mmCIF file of C-alpha atoms in Angstrom:
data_model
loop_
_atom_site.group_PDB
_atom_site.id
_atom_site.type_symbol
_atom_site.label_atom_id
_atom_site.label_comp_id
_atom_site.label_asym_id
_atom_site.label_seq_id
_atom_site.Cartn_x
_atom_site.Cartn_y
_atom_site.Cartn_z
ATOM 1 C CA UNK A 1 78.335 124.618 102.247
ATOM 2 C CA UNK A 2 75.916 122.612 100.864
ATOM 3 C CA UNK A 3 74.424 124.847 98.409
ATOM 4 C CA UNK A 4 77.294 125.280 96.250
ATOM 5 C CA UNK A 5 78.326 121.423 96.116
ATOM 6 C CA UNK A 6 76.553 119.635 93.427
ATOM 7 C CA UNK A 7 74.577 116.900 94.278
ATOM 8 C CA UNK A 8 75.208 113.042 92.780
ATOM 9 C CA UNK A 9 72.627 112.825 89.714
ATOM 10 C CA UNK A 10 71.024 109.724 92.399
ATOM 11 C CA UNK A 11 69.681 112.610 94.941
ATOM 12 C CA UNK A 12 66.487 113.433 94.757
ATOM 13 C CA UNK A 13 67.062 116.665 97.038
ATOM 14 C CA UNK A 14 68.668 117.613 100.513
ATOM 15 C CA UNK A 15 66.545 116.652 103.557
ATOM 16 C CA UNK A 16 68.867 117.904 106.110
ATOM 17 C CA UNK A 17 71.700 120.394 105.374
ATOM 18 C CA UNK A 18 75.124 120.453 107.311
ATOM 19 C CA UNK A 19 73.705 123.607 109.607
ATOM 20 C CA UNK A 20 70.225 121.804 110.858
ATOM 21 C CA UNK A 21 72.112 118.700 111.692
ATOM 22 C CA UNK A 22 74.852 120.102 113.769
ATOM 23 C CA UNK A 23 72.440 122.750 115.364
ATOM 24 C CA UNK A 24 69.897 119.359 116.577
ATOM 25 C CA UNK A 25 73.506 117.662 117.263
ATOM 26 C CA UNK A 26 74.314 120.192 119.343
ATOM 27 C CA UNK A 27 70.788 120.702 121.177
ATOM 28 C CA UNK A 28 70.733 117.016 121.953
ATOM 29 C CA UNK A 29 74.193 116.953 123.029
ATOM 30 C CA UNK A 30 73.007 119.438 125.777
ATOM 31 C CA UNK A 31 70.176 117.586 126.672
ATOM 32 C CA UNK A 32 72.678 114.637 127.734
ATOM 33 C CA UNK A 33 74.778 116.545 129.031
ATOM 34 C CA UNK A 34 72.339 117.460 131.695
ATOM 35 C CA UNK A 35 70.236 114.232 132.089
ATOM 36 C CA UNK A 36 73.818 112.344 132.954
ATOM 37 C CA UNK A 37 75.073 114.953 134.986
ATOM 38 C CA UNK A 38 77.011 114.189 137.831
ATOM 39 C CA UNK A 39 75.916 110.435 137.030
ATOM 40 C CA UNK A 40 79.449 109.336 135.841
ATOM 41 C CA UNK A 41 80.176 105.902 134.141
ATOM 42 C CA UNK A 42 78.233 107.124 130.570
ATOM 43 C CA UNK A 43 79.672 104.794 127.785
ATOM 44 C CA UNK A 44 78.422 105.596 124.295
ATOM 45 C CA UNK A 45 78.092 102.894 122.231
ATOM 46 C CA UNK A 46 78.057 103.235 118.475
ATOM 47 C CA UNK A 47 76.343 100.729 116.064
ATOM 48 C CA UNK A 48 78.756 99.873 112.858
ATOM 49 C CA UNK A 49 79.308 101.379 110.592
ATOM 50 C CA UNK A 50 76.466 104.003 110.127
ATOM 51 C CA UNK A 51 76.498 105.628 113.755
ATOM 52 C CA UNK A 52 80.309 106.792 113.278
ATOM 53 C CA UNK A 53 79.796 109.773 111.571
ATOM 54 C CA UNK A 54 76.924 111.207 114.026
ATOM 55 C CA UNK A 55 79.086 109.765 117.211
ATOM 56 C CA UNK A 56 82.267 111.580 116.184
ATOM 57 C CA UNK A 57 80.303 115.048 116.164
ATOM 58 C CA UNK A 58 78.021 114.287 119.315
ATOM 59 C CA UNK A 59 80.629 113.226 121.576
ATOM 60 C CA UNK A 60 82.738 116.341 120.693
ATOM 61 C CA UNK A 61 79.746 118.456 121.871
ATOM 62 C CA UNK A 62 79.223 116.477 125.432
ATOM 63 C CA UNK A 63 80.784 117.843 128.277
ATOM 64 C CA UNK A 64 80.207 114.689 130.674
ATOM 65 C CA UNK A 65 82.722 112.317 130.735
ATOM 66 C CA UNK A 66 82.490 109.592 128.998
ATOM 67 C CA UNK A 67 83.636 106.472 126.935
ATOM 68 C CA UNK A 68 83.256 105.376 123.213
ATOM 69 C CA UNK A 69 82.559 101.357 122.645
ATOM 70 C CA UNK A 70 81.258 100.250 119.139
ATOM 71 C CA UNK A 71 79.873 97.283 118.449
ATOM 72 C CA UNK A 72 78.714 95.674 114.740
ATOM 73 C CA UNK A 73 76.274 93.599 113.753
ATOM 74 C CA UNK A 74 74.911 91.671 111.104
ATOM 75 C CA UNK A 75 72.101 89.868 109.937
ATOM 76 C CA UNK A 76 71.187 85.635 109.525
ATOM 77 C CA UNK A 77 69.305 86.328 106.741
ATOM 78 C CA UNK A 78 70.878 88.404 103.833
ATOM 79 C CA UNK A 79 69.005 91.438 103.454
ATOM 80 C CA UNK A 80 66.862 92.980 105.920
ATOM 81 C CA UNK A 81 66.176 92.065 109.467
ATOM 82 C CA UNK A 82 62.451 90.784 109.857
ATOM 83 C CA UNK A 83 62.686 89.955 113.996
ATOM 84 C CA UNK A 84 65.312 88.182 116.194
ATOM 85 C CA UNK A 85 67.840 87.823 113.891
ATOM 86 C CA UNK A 86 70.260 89.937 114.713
ATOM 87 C CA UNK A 87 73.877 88.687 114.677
ATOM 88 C CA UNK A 88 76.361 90.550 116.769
ATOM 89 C CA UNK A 89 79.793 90.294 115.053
ATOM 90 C CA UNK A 90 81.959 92.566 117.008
ATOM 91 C CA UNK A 91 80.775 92.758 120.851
ATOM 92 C CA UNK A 92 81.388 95.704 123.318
ATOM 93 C CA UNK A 93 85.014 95.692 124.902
ATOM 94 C CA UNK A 94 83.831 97.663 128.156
ATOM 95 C CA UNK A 95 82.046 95.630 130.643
ATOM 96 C CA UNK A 96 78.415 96.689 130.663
ATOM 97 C CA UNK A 97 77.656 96.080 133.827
ATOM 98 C CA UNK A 98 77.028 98.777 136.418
ATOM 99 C CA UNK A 99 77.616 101.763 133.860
ATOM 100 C CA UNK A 100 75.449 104.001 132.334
ATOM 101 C CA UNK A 101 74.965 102.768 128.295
ATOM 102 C CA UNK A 102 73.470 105.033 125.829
ATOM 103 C CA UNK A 103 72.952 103.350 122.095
ATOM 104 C CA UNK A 104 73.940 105.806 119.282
ATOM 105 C CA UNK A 105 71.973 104.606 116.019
ATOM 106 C CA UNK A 106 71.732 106.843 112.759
ATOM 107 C CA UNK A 107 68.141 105.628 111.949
ATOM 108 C CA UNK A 108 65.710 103.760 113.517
ATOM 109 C CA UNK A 109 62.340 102.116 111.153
ATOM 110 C CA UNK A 110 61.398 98.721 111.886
ATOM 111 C CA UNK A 111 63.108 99.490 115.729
ATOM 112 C CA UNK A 112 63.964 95.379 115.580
ATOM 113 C CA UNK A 113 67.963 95.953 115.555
ATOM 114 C CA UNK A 114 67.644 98.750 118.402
ATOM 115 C CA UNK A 115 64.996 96.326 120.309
ATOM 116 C CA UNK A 116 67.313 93.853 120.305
ATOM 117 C CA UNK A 117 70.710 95.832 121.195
ATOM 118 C CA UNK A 118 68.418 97.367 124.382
ATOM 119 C CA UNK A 119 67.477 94.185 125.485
ATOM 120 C CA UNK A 120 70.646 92.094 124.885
ATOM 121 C CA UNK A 121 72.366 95.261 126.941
ATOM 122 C CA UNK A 122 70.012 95.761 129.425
ATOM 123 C CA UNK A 123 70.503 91.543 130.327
ATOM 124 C CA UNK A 124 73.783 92.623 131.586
ATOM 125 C CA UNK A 125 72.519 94.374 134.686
ATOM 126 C CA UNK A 126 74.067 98.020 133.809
ATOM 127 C CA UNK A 127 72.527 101.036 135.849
ATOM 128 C CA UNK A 128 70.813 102.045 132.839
ATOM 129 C CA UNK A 129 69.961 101.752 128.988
ATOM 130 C CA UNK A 130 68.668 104.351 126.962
ATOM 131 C CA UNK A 131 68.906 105.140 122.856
ATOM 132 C CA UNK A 132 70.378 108.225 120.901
ATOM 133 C CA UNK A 133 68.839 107.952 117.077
ATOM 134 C CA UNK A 134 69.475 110.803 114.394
ATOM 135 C CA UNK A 135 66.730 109.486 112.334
ATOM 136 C CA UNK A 136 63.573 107.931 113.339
ATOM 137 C CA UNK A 137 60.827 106.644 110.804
ATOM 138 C CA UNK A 138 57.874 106.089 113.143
ATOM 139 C CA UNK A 139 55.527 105.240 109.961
ATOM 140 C CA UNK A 140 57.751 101.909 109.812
ATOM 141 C CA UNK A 141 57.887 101.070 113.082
ATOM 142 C CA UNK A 142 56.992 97.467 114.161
ATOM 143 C CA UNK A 143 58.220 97.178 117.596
ATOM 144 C CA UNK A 144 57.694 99.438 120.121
ATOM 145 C CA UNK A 145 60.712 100.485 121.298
ATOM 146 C CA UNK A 146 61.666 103.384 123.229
ATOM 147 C CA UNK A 147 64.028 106.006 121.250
ATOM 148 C CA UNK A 148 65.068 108.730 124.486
ATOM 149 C CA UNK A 149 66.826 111.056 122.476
ATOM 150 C CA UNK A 150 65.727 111.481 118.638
ATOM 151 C CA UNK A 151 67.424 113.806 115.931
ATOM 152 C CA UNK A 152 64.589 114.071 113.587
ATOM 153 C CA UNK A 153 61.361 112.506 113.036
ATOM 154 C CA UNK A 154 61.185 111.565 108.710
ATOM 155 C CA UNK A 155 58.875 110.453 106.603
ATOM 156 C CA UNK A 156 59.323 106.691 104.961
ATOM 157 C CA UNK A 157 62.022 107.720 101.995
ATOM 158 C CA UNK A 158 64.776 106.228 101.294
ATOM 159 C CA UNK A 159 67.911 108.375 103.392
ATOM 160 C CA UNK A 160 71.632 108.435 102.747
ATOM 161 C CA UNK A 161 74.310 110.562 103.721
ATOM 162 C CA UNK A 162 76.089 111.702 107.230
ATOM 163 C CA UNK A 163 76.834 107.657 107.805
ATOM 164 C CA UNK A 164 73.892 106.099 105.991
ATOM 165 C CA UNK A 165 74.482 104.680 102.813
ATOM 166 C CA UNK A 166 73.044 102.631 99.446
ATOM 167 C CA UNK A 167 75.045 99.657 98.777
ATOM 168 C CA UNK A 168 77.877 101.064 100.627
ATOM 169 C CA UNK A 169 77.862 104.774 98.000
ATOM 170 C CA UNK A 170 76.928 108.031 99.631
ATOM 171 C CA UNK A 171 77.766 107.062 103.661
ATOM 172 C CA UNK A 172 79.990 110.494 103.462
ATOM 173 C CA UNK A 173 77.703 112.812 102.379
ATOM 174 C CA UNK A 174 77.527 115.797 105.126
ATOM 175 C CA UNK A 175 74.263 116.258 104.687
ATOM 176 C CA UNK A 176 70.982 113.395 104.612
ATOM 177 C CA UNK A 177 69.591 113.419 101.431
ATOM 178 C CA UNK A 178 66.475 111.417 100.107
ATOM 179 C CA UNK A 179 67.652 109.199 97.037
ATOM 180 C CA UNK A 180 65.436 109.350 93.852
ATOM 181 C CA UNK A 181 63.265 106.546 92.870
ATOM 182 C CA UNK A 182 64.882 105.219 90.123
ATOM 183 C CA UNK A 183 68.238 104.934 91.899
ATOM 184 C CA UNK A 184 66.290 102.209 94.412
ATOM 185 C CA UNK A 185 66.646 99.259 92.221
ATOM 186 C CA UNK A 186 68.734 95.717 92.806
ATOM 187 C CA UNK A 187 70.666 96.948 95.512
ATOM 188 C CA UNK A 188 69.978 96.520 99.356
ATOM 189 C CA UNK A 189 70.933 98.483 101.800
ATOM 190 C CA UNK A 190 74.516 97.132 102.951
ATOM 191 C CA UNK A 191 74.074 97.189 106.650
ATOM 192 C CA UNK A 192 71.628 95.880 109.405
ATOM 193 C CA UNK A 193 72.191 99.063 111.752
ATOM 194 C CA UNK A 194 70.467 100.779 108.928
ATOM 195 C CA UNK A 195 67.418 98.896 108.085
ATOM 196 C CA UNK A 196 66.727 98.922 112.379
ATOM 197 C CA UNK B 1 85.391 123.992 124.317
ATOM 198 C CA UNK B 2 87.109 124.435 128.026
ATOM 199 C CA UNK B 3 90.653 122.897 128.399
ATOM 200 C CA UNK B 4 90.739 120.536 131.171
ATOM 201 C CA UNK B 5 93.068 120.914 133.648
ATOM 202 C CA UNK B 6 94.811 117.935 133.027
ATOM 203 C CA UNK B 7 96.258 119.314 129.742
ATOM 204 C CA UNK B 8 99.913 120.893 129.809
ATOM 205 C CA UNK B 9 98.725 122.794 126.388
ATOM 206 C CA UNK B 10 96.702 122.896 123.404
ATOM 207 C CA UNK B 11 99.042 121.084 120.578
ATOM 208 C CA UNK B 12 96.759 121.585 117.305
ATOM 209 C CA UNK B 13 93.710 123.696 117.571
ATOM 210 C CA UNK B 14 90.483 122.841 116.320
ATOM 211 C CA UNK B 15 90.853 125.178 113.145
ATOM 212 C CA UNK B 16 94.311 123.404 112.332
ATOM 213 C CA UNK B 17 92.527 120.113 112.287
ATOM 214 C CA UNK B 18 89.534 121.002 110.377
ATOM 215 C CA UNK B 19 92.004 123.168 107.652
ATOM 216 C CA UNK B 20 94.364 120.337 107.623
ATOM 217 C CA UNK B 21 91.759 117.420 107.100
ATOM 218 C CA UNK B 22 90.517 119.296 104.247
ATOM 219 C CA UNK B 23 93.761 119.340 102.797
ATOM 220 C CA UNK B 24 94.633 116.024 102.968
ATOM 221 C CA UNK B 25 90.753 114.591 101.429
ATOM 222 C CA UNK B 26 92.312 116.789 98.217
ATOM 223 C CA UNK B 27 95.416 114.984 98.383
ATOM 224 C CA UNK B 28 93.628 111.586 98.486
ATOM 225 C CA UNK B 29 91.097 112.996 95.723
ATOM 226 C CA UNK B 30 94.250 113.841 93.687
ATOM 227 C CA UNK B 31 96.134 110.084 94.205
ATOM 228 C CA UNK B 32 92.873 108.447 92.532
ATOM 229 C CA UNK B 33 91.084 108.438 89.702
ATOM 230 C CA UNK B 34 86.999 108.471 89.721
ATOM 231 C CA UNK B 35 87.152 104.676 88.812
ATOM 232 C CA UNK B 36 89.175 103.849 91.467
ATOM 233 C CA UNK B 37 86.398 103.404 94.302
ATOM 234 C CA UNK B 38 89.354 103.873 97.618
ATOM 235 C CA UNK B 39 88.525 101.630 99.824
ATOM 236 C CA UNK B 40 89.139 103.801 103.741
ATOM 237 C CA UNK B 41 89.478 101.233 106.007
ATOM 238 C CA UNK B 42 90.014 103.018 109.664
ATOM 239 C CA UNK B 43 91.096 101.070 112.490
ATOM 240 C CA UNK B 44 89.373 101.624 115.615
ATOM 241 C CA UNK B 45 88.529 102.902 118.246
ATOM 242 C CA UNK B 46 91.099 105.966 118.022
ATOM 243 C CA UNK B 47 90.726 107.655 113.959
ATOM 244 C CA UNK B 48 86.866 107.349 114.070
ATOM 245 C CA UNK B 49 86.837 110.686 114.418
ATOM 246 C CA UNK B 50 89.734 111.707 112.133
ATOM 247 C CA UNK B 51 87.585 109.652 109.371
ATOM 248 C CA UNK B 52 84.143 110.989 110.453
ATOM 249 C CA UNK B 53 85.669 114.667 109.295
ATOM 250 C CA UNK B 54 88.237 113.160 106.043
ATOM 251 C CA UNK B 55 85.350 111.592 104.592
ATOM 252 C CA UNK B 56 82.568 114.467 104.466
ATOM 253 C CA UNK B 57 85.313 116.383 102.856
ATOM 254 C CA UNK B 58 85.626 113.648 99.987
ATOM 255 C CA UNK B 59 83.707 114.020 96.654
ATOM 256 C CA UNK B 60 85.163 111.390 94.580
ATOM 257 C CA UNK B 61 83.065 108.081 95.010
ATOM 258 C CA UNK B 62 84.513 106.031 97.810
ATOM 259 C CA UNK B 63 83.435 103.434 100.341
ATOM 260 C CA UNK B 64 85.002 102.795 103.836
ATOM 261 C CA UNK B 65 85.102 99.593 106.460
ATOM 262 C CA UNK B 66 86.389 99.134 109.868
ATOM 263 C CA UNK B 67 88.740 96.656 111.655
ATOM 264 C CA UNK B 68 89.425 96.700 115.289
ATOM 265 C CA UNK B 69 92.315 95.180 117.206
ATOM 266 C CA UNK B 70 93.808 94.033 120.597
ATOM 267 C CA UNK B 71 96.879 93.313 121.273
ATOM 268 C CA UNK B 72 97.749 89.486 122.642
ATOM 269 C CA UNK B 73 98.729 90.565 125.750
ATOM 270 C CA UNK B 74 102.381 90.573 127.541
ATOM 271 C CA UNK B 75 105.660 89.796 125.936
ATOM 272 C CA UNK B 76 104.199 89.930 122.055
ATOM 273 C CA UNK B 77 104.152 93.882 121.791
ATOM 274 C CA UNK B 78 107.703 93.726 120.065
ATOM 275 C CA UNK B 79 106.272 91.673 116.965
ATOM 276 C CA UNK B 80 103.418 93.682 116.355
ATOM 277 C CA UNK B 81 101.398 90.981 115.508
ATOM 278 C CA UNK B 82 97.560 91.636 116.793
ATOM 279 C CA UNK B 83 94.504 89.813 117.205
ATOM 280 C CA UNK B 84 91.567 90.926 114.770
ATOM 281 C CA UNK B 85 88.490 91.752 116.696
ATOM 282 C CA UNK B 86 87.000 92.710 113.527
ATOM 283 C CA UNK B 87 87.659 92.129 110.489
ATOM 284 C CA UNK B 88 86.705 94.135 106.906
ATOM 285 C CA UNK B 89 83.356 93.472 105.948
ATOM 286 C CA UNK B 90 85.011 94.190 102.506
ATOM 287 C CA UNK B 91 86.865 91.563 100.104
ATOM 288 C CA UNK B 92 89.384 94.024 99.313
ATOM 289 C CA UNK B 93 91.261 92.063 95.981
ATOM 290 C CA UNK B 94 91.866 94.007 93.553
ATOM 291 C CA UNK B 95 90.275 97.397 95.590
ATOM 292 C CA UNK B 96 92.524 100.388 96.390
ATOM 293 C CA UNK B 97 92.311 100.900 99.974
ATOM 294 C CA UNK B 98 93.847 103.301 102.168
ATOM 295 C CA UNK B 99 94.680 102.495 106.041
ATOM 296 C CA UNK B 100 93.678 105.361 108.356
ATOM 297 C CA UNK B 101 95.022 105.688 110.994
ATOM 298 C CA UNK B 102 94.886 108.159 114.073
ATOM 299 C CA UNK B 103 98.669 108.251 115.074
ATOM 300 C CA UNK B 104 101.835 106.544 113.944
ATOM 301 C CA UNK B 105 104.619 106.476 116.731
ATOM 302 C CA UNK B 106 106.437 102.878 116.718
ATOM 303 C CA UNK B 107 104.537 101.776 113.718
ATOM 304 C CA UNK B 108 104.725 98.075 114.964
ATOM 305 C CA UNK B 109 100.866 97.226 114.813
ATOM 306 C CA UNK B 110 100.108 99.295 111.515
ATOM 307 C CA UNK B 111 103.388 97.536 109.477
ATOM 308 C CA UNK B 112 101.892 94.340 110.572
ATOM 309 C CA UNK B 113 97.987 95.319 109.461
ATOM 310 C CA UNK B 114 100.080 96.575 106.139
ATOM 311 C CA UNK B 115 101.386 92.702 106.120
ATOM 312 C CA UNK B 116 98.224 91.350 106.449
ATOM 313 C CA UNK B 117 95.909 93.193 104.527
ATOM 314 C CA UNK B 118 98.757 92.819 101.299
ATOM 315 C CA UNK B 119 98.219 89.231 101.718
ATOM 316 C CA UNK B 120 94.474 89.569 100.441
ATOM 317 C CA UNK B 121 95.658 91.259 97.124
ATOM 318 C CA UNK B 122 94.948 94.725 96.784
ATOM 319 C CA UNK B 123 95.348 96.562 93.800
ATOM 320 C CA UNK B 124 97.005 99.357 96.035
ATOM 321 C CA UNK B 125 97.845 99.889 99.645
ATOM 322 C CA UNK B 126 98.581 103.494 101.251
ATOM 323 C CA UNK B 127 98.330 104.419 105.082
ATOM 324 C CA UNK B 128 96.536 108.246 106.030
ATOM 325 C CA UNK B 129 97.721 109.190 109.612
ATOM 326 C CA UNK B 130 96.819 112.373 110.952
ATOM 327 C CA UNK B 131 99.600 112.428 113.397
ATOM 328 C CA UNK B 132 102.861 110.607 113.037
ATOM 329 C CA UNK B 133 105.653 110.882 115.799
ATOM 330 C CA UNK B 134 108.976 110.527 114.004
ATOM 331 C CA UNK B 135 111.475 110.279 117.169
ATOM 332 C CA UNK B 136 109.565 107.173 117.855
ATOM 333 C CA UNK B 137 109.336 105.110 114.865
ATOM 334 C CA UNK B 138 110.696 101.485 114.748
ATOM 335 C CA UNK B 139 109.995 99.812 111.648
ATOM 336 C CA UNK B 140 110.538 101.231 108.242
ATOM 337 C CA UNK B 141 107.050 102.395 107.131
ATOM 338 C CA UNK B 142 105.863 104.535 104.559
ATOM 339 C CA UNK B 143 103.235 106.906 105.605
ATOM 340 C CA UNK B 144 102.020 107.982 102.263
ATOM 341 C CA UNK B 145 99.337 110.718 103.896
ATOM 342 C CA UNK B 146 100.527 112.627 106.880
ATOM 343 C CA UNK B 147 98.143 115.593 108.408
ATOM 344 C CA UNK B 148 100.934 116.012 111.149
ATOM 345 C CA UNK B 149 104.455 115.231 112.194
ATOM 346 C CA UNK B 150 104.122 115.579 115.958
ATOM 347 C CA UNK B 151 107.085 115.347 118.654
ATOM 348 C CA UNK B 152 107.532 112.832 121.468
ATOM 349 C CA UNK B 153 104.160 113.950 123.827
ATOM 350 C CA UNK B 154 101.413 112.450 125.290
ATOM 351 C CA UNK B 155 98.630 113.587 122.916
ATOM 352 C CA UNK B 156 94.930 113.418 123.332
ATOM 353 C CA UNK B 157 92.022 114.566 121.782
ATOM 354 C CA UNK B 158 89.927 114.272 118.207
ATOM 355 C CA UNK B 159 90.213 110.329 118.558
ATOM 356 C CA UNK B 160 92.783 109.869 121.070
ATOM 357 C CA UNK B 161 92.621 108.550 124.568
ATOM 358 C CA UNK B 162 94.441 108.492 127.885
ATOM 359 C CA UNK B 163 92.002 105.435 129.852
ATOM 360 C CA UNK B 164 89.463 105.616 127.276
ATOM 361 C CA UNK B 165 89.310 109.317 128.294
ATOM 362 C CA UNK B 166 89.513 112.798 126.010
ATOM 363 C CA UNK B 167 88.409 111.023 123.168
ATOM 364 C CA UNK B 168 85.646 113.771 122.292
ATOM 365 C CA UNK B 169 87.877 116.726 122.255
ATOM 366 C CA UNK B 170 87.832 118.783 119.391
ATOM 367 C CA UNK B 171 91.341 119.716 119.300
ATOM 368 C CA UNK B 172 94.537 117.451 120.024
ATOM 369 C CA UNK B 173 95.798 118.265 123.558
ATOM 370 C CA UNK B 174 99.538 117.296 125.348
ATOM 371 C CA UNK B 175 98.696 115.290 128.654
ATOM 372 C CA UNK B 176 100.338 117.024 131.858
ATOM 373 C CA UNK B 177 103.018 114.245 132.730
ATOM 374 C CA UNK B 178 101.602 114.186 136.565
ATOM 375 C CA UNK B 179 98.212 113.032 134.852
ATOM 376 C CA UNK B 180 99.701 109.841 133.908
ATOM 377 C CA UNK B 181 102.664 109.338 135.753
ATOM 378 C CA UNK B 182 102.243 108.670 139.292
ATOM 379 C CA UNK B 183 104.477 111.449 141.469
ATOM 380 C CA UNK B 184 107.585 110.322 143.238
#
């Protein structure tokens, strides 16, 4: 599918086609599956707004039950999130407590967002916590913080695409693409979930 | 995927969904113009994954946001009037959005988040539902994008929930009426 679409003139080229990511969607969906087996009481929770496109196609691949929470956050300082700022604008509306959580992210760098969301939801005594990234960026990371189920390891370019986005343009994208240089200029990336 | 065995029948299979979803991104891609920028704004939790699939399907530049509500609680259901749990992250004057929506059945909650998202001054205002259930309807509404017209059933599925259940499955399902209705 992708190779006959023609990609924006901002794409540098196509990291991950629509195949590889729904064949690693898949694979981890299995993995889950089986680690939360029999467990019961699994709520997903999706970070706003760039988990929603990788939640909608995991969850249709689990088999154990489950339910879908989102939460959104935001940062106190415009831009990107340093440490400890986090701002949560939209909380869970399950009850944490006592269930199983697992974090759905689109891409973890810095790991500050995710380190916060596993320790603000782990203070709320649930049986357990654990973290489902599609991307991970382990050259950025400055926290260690423990990703249990990871997509795909990348190198430090700039992503969009399949939920990520530049200044809000190319979240839709089926695919993760790396943008080109020149298309990095004034803009931010709109969302703290994204520069985690 | 299995059926479970509280589903009476499958309503719309996966294929439908996917063929249909397709069609309707080339209707919105036809209402617009490249300038235009829609503005999707999908009201959670239930068309996440309705909009998840519409979206990869759209080439024309376009942005989306989210808004969640909750109802008040007893005896306000009739107005329609909800609380915002969240609100756009978008300033949407002068923007063309379009409301998507999961299901329409009494349309109470969606003519009121019509009603207050017109008060912010949009340059255009159309609703997207995937499934709309006629027989039900209560306030005049135009749904300007409809994947299906469904009858009077307890669906599930792609989005959909019976106690935050059946959300994840890949087709739309009609609930067994023993599943959610206790037996005399």
């Amino acid at each position: 599918m992708t190779a006959d679409k023609v990609l924006p003139p901002e794409i540098e080229k196509v990291l991950l086609d629509e195949k590889t990511i729904e064949g690693r969607v898949t694979e981890l969906a299995a993995q889950i599956d089986e680690d939360y087996a029999g467990l019961g009481s699994l709520v997903l929770v999706g970070v706003l707004k760039g988990a929603f496109v990788f939640l909608a196609d995991l969850a249709r691949r689990l088999r154990v039950p489950h339910q879908i929470d989102f939460i959104a956050l935001s940062s106190y300082n415009r831009g990107s999130i340093s440490s400890g700022e986090v701002r949560l604008i939209m909380d869970t509306r399950v009850n944490l407590t006592g269930r199983h959580v697992l974090v759905v992210e689109d891409i973890v760098d810095t790991g500050h967002t995710l380190d916060y969301l596993l320790r603000s939801f782990g203070a709320r005594l649930p049986a357990s916590v654990r973290s489902c990234v599609l991307l991970s960026k382990p050259d950025l990371r400055e926290v260690d913080v423990a990703i249990d189920y990871v997509g795909f390891e990348i190198p430090d370019v700039w992503v969009v695409g399949y939920g990520l986005d530049y200044a809000e343009r190319f979240r839709t994208l089926p695919y993760v693409a790396a943008l080109k240089r020149d298309a990095l200029e004034d803009g931010q990336r709109s969302e703290p979930d994204a520069c985690a | 995927m299995r059926v479970p065995d509280d589903l009476e029948r499958v309503l719309i299979s996966g294929e439908q969904l996917q063929a249909r979803v397709a069609e309707l991104a080339a209707e919105l891609e036809a209402a617009y113009s490249e300038g235009d920028r829609p503005l999707l704004v999908c009201v959670l939790k239930g068309a996440f994954v309705f909009l998840a699939d519409l979206v990869r399907h759209i080439e024309m530049p376009h942005e989306v946001d989210f808004m969640e509500v909750a109802s008040y609680g007893s005896g306000t259901a009739s107005s329609g009037v909800v609380r915002i749990l969240l609100d756009l992250e978008r300033n949407i004057q002068g923007r063309h959005v379009v409301i998507v929506e999961d299901i329409v059945d009494s349309g109470r909650t969606l003519t009121y988040i019509v009603r207050n998202l017109r008060t912010r001054g949009p340059a255009s205002l159309r609703v997207c539902a995937l499934l709309t259930k006629p027989a039900r309807r209560e306030c005049e509404l135009d749904v300007d994008f409809v994947g299906f017209e469904i009858p009077d059933e307890f669906v599930v599925g792609y989005g959909l929930d019976y106690a935050q259940a059946y959300r994840n499955l890949p087709f739309i399902g009609v609930l067994k009426r023993e599943a959610y209705s206790p037996s005399p």
